[in-house]
XYZ file of C-alpha atoms in Angstrom:
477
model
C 81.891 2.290 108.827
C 83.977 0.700 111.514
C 81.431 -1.590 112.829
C 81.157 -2.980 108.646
C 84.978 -3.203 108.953
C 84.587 -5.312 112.035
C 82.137 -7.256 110.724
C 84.351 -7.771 107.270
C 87.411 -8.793 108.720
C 86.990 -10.432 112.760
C 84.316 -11.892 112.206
C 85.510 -14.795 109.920
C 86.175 -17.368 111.697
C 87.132 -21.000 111.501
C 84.575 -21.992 114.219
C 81.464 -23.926 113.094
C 78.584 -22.710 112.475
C 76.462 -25.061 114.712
C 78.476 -22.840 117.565
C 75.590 -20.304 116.816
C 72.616 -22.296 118.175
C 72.732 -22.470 121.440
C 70.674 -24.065 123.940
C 67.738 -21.251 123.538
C 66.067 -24.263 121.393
C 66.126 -26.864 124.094
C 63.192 -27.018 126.776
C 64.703 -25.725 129.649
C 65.101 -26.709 133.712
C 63.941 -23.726 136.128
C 66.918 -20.788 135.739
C 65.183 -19.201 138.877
C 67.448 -18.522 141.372
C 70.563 -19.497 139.527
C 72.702 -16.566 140.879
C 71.311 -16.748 144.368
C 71.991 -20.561 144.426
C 75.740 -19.619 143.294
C 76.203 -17.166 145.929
C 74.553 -19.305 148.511
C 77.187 -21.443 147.623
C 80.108 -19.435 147.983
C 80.618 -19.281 144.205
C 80.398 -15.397 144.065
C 83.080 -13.061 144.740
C 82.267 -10.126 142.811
C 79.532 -9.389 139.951
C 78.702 -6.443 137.439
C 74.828 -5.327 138.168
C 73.506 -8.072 140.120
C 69.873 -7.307 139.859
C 69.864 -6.740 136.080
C 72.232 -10.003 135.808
C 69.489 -11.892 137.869
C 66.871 -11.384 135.394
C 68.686 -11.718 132.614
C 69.726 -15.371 133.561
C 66.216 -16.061 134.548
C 65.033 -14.576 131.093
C 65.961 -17.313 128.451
C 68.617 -19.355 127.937
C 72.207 -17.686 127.648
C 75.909 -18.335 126.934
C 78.321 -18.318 129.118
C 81.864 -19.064 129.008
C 85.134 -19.453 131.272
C 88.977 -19.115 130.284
C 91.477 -22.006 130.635
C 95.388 -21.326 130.539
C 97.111 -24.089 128.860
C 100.005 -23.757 131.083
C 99.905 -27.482 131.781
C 98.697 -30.527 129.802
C 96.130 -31.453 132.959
C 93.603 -29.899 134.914
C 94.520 -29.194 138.488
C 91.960 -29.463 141.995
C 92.060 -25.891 141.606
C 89.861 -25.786 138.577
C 86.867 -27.504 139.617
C 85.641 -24.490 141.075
C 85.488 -22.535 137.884
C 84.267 -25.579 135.833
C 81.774 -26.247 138.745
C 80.385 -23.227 138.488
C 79.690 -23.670 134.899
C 77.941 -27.142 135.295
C 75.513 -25.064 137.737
C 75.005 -22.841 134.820
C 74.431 -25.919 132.812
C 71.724 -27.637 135.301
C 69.976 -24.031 135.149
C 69.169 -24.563 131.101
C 72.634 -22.196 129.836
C 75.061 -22.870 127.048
C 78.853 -23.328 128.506
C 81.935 -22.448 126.875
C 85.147 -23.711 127.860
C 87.926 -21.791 126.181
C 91.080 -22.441 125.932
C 94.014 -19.649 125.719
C 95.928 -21.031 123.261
C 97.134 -17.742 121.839
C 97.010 -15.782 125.243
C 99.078 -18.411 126.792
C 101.761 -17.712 124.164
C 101.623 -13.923 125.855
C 100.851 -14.724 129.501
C 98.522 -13.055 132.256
C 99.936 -10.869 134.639
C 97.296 -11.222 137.297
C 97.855 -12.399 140.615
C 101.977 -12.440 139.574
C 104.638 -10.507 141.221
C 107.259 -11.338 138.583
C 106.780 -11.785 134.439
C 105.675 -15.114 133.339
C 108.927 -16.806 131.616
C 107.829 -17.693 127.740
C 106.256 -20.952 127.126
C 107.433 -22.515 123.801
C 104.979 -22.797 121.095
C 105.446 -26.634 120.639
C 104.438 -26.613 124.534
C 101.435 -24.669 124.094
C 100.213 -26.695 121.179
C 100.476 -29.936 122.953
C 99.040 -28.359 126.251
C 96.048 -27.444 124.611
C 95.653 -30.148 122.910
C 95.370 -32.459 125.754
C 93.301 -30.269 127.879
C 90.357 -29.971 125.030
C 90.438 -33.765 125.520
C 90.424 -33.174 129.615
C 87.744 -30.507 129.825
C 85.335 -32.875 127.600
C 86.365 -35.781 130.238
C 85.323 -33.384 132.987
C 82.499 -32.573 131.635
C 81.189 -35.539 130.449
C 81.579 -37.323 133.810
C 79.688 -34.305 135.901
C 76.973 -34.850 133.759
C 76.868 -38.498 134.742
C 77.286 -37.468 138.467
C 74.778 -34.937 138.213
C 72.177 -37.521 136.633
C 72.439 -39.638 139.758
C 71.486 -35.888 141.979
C 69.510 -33.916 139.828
C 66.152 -35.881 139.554
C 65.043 -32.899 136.725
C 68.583 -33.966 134.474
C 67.340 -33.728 131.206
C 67.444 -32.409 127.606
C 67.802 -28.856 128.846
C 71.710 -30.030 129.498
C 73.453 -28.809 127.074
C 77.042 -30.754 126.506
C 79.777 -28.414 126.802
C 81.305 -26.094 123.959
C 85.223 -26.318 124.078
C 86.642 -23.866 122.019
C 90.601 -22.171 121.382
C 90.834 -18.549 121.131
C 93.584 -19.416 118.590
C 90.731 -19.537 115.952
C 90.361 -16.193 116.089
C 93.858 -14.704 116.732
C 95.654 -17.186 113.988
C 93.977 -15.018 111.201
C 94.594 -11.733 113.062
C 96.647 -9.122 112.041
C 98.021 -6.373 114.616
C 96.153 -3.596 112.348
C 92.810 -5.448 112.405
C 93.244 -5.934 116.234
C 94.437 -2.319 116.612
C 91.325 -1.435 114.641
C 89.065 -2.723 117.140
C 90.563 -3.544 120.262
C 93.194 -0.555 120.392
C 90.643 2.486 119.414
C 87.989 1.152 122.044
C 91.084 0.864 124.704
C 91.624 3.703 127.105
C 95.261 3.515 128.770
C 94.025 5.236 131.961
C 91.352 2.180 132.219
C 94.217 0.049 131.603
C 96.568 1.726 133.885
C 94.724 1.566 136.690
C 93.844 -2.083 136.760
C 95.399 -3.591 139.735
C 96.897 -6.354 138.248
C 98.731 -3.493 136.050
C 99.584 -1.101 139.562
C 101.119 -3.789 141.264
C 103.593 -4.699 138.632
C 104.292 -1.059 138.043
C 105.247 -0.373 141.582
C 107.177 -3.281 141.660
C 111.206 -2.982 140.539
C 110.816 -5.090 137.811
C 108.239 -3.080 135.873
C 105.826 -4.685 133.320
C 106.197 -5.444 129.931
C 104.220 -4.041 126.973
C 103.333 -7.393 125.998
C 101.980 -8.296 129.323
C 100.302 -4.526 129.638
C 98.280 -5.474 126.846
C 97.552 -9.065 127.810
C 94.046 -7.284 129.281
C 93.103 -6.218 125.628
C 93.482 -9.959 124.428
C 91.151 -11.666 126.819
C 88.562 -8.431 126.686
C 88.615 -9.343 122.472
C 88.130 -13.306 123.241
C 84.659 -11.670 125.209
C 83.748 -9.780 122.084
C 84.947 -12.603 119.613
C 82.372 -14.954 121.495
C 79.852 -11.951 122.078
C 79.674 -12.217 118.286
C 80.089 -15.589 117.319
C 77.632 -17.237 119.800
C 76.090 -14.656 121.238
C 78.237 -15.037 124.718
C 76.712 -12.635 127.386
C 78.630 -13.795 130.750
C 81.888 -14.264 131.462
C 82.845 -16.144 134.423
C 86.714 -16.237 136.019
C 88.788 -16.461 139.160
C 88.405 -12.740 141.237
C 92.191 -11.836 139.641
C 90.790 -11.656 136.368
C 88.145 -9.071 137.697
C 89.794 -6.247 135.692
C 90.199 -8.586 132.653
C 86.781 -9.268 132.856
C 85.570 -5.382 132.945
C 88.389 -4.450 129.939
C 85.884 -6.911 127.870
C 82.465 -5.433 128.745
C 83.986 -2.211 128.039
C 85.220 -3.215 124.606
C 81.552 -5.146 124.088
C 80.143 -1.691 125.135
C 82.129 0.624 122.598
C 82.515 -1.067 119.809
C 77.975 -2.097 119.867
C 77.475 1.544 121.183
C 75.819 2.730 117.697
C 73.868 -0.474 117.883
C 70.140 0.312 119.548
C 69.970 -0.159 123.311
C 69.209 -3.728 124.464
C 65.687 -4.843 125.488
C 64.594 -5.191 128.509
C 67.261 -2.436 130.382
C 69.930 -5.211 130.331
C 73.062 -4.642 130.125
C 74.879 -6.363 127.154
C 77.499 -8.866 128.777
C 78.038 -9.517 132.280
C 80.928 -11.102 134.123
C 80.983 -13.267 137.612
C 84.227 -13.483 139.631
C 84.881 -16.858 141.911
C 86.516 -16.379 145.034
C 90.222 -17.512 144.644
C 90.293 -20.722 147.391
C 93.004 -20.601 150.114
C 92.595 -23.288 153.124
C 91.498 -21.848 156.953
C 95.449 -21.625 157.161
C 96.019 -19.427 154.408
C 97.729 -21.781 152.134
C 96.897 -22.043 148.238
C 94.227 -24.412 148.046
C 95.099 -27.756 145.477
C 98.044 -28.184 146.567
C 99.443 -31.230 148.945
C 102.834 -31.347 150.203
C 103.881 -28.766 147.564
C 102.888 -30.552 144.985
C 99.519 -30.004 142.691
C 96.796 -32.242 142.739
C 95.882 -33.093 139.207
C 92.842 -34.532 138.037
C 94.747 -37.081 135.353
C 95.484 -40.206 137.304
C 98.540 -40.791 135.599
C 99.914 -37.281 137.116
C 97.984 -38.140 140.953
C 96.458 -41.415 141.594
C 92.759 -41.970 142.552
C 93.638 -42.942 145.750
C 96.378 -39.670 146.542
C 93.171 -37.861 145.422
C 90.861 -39.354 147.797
C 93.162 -39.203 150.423
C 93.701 -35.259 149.794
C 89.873 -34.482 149.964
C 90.061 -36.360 153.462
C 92.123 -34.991 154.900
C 90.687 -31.539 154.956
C 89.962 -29.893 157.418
C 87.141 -29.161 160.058
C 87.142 -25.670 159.131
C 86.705 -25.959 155.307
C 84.879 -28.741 154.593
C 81.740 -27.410 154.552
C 82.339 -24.694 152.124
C 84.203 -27.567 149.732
C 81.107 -29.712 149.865
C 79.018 -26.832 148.751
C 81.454 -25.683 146.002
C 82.797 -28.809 144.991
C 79.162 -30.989 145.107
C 76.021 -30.903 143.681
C 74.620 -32.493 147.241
C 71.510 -29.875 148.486
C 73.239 -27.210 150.738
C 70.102 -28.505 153.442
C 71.987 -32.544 153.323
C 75.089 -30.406 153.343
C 74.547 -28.629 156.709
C 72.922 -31.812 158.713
C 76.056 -33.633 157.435
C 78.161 -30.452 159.010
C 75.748 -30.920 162.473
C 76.222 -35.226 162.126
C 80.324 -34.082 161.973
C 80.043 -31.259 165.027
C 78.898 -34.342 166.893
C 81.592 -36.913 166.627
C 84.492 -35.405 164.853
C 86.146 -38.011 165.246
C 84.439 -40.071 162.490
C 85.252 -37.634 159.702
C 82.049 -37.998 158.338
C 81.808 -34.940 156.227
C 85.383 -35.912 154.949
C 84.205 -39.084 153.864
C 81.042 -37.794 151.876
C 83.602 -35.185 150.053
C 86.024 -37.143 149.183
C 83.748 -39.772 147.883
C 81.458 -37.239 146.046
C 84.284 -34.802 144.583
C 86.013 -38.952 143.664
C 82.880 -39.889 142.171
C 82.591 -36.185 140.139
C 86.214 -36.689 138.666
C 86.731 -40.632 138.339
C 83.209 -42.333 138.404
C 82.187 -44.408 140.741
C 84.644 -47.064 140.008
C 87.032 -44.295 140.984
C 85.906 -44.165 144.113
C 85.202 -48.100 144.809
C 88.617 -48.263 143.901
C 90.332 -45.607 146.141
C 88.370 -46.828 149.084
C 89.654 -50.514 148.321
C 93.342 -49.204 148.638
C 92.177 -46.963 152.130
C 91.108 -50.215 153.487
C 94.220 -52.067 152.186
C 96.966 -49.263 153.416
C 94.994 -48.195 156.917
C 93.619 -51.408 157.966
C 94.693 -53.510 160.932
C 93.492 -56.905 160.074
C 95.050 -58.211 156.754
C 93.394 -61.252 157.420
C 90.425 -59.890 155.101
C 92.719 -58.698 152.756
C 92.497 -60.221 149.295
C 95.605 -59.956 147.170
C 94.059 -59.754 143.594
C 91.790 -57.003 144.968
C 94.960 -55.130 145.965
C 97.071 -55.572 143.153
C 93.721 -54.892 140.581
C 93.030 -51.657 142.806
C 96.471 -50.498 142.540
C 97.478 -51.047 138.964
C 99.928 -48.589 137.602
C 100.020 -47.378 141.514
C 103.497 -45.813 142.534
C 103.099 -47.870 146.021
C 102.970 -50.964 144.149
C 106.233 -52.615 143.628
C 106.595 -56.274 142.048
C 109.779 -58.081 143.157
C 111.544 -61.416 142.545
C 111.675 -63.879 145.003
C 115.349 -63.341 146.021
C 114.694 -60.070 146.953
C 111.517 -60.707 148.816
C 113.172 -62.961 150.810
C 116.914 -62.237 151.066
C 116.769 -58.625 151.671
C 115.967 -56.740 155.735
C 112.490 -55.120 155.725
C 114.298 -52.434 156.667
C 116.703 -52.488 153.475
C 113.311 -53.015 151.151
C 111.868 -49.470 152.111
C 115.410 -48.046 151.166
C 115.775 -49.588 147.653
C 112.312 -48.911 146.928
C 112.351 -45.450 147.947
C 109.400 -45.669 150.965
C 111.808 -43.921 153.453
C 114.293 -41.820 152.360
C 118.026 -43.469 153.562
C 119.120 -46.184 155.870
C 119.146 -43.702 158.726
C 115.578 -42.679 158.298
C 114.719 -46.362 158.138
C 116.493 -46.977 161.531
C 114.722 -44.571 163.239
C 111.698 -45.621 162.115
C 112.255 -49.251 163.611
C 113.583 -47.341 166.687
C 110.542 -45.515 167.428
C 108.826 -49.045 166.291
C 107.188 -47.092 163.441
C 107.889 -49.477 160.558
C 105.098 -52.247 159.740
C 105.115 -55.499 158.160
C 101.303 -56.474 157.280
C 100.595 -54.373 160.449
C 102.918 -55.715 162.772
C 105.906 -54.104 163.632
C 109.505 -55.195 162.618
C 113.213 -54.612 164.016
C 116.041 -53.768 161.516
C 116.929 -57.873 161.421
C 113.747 -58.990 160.349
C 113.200 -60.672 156.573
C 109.665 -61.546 154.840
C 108.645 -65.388 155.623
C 106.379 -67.169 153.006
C 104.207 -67.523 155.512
C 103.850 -63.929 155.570
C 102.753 -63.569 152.025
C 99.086 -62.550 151.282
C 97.269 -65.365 149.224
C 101.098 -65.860 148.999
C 101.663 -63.086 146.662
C 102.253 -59.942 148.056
C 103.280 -57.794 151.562
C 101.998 -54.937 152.580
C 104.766 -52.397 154.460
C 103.744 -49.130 156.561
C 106.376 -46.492 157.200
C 105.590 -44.152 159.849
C 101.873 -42.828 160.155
C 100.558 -42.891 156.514
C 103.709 -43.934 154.117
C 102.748 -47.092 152.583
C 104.367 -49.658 150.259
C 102.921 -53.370 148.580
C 105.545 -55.272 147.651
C 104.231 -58.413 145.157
C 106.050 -61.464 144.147
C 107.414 -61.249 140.787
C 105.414 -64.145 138.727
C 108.441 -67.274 138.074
């Protein structure tokens, strides 16, 4: 009787019905070794029944899906991991689901959070989500080109990406139906005990009900797509660990009338990721405070480059496993090439032009690497200027001026307008400690911009300090 109820009134759905066939049609790549390749890769934090999990991957083709909080409008550096992991399950022959939280944003998770997520407004939400189903496909769409170019056996067995919004189950969903099923499989000592739930309770600001039962609305987005497309893995960060088992626990009770699955597997499984910190401790994706987005109009190609080099000795080698589809074997003579000559930041180089490549395309990276040799090099004799100013096109460093400006106003007093160093004071310490550059040569607080010092005679190119850098380009009469 309850399971007809369930199936009466959850189940309808606004998703289409292509959503139910999967990739089990498609011819499939080898899914051997899937979960050993994701571990070997430091993908794996913590999994439920790894031996029955391993041959239930290798099996047939399943579905698998990961969470997305639409707390921002952009994916972050911090998500390629998750989505990462996906497009491994994706090269193995599996069916990935994206989902977006549009209704459990509205709520908020309490794991991994000392204090109670302020309210996002609806209108936020909306247009958050929004623009992330339109990122995710982006993301998606350009691994599969990068993986074409490294994965010689690329082929039909890819499945594109399904990007879906829990909101097309919770819109319709009324707090008795959800009590019905999600609130009579619940047990409050489960719930109590997750961690994300002790730490807020021993903290002196407590935890609201609405957060407390934030763990029953992801576990019913895991039976929602249990039923709907037959979604058998869940994969998240390692916070999310107790979210995770609050949905195989609500898959288990409400299908426990249901006869026993074949095989001896399980029903669902879940897969944590490791949550990524640098070798210093800090939160990885983030670079001087700020996060590293993957929209270019939020961080520029070449800011993103430039993060992924400069990171360190210590962790590069687990970013270019996690964050490339390179063979771990290319991976560790790359790490023994590095060991060598350090100096030559040779591993740096191949991540940030592979991780470039993943997010931006090629082009991304040609252009990124135009800009590095336009901002670091010493000899702007080979500099052209319609490279430069194609390369850096919407570009924060790129400032067009007029002519009286170029050439009436200090070097010194340019950097200052144009915000390259912070006040006059900052400025004239720079040219103190002969740190500002004009096309690579160094200036004194006196010194103005000379036609002859023009590129191609249309733009300059200033350096403040060791890696501040500004183009300044003549404003077109």
């Amino acid at each position: 009787m309850f399971l007809s109820f369930r199936s009466k009134y959850v189940l309808k759905s606004c998703i289409p019905k292509r959503c139910i066939t999967y990739s089990c049609r498609r011819g499939l790549t080898n899914r051997a070794g899937l979960l050993d390749e994701l571990d070997s890769r430091g993908f794996v934090s913590q999994v439920t029944k790894p031996e029955q999990l391993r041959s239930f991957l290798q099996a047939q083709s399943r579905v698998v899906y990961c969470g997305i909080d639409p707390t921002a409008d952009s994916l972050h550096v911090g998500h390629i991991l998750p989505m990462m992991c996906l497009v491994h399950f994706q090269l193995h022959g599996h069916q990935v689901i994206p989902l977006i939280g549009g209704a459990t944003a509205l709520i908020g998770d309490p794991s991994g959070r000392s204090l109670e997520r302020p309210l996002m407004e609806e209108a936020t939400v909306e247009n958050n989500m929004l623009r992330l189903i339109a990122v995710v496909q982006k993301f998606f769409e350009r691994a599969r080109d990068y993986a074409s170019k490294r994965v010689p056996s690329l082929g039909a067995s890819y499945a594109p990406p399904l990007v879906m919004n829990n909101t097309d189950w919770f819109k319709s969903l009324g707090v008795l139906e959800f009590m019905r099923v999600a609130g009579t499989a619940a047990r409050v000592n489960s719930m109590i005990a997750r961690e994300s739930v002790q730490s807020r309770l021993n903290s002196r600001q407590g935890i609201s009900f609405s957060e407390f039962s934030y763990q029953l609305l992801q576990a019913y987005d895991f039976l929602a797509l249990y039923e709907k497309t037959g979604c058998t893995v869940q994969v998240g960060g390692s916070d999310q660990w107790g979210n995770i088992i609050a949905g195989l626990e609500l898959i288990g009770r409400t299908n426990e009338t249901l006869e026993a699955t074949t095989e001896g597997h399980e029903r669902a499984y879940g897969i944590t990721t490791p949550l990524l910190t640098t070798a210093s401790g800090a939160k990885f994706g983030k670079s001087a405070g700020n996060a590293v987005w993957l929209n270019e109009q939020l961080t520029t190609v070449y800011d993103f480059y430039q993060f992924f080099m400069k990171t360190s000795d210590e962790d590069v080698g687990r970013y270019l496993k996690l964050f490339t589809l390179l063979p771990v074997e290319r991976i560790e003579q790359v790490l023994d090439d590095h060991s060598k000559k350090p100096g030559e930041r040779v591993a740096q180089k191949l991540l940030a032009d592979e991780v470039t490549e993943l997010v931006h395309t090629a082009e991304g990276v040609k252009r990124a690497k135009s800009i590095t040799g336009v901002l670091f090099g010493m000899d702007v004799s080979t500099v052209n200027a319609e490279e430069v100013l194609k390369a850096l096109a919407g570009d924060r460093r790129l400032f067009t001026i007029p002519a009286d400006e170029m050439y009436g106003t200090t070097v010194l007093k340019l950097t200052v307008n144009h915000g390259v160093t912070k006040n006059a004071s900052a400025a004239k310490s720079l040219v103190t400690m002969r740190g500002l550059y004009l096309n690579g040569q160094t200036v004194d607080a006196h010194t103005r911009v000379q036609p002859g010092d023009l590129i191609d005679g249309r733009l300059i190119i200033v350096r403040a300090g060791k890696d501040k850098h500004a183009v300044f380009a003549l404003e077109e009469a």
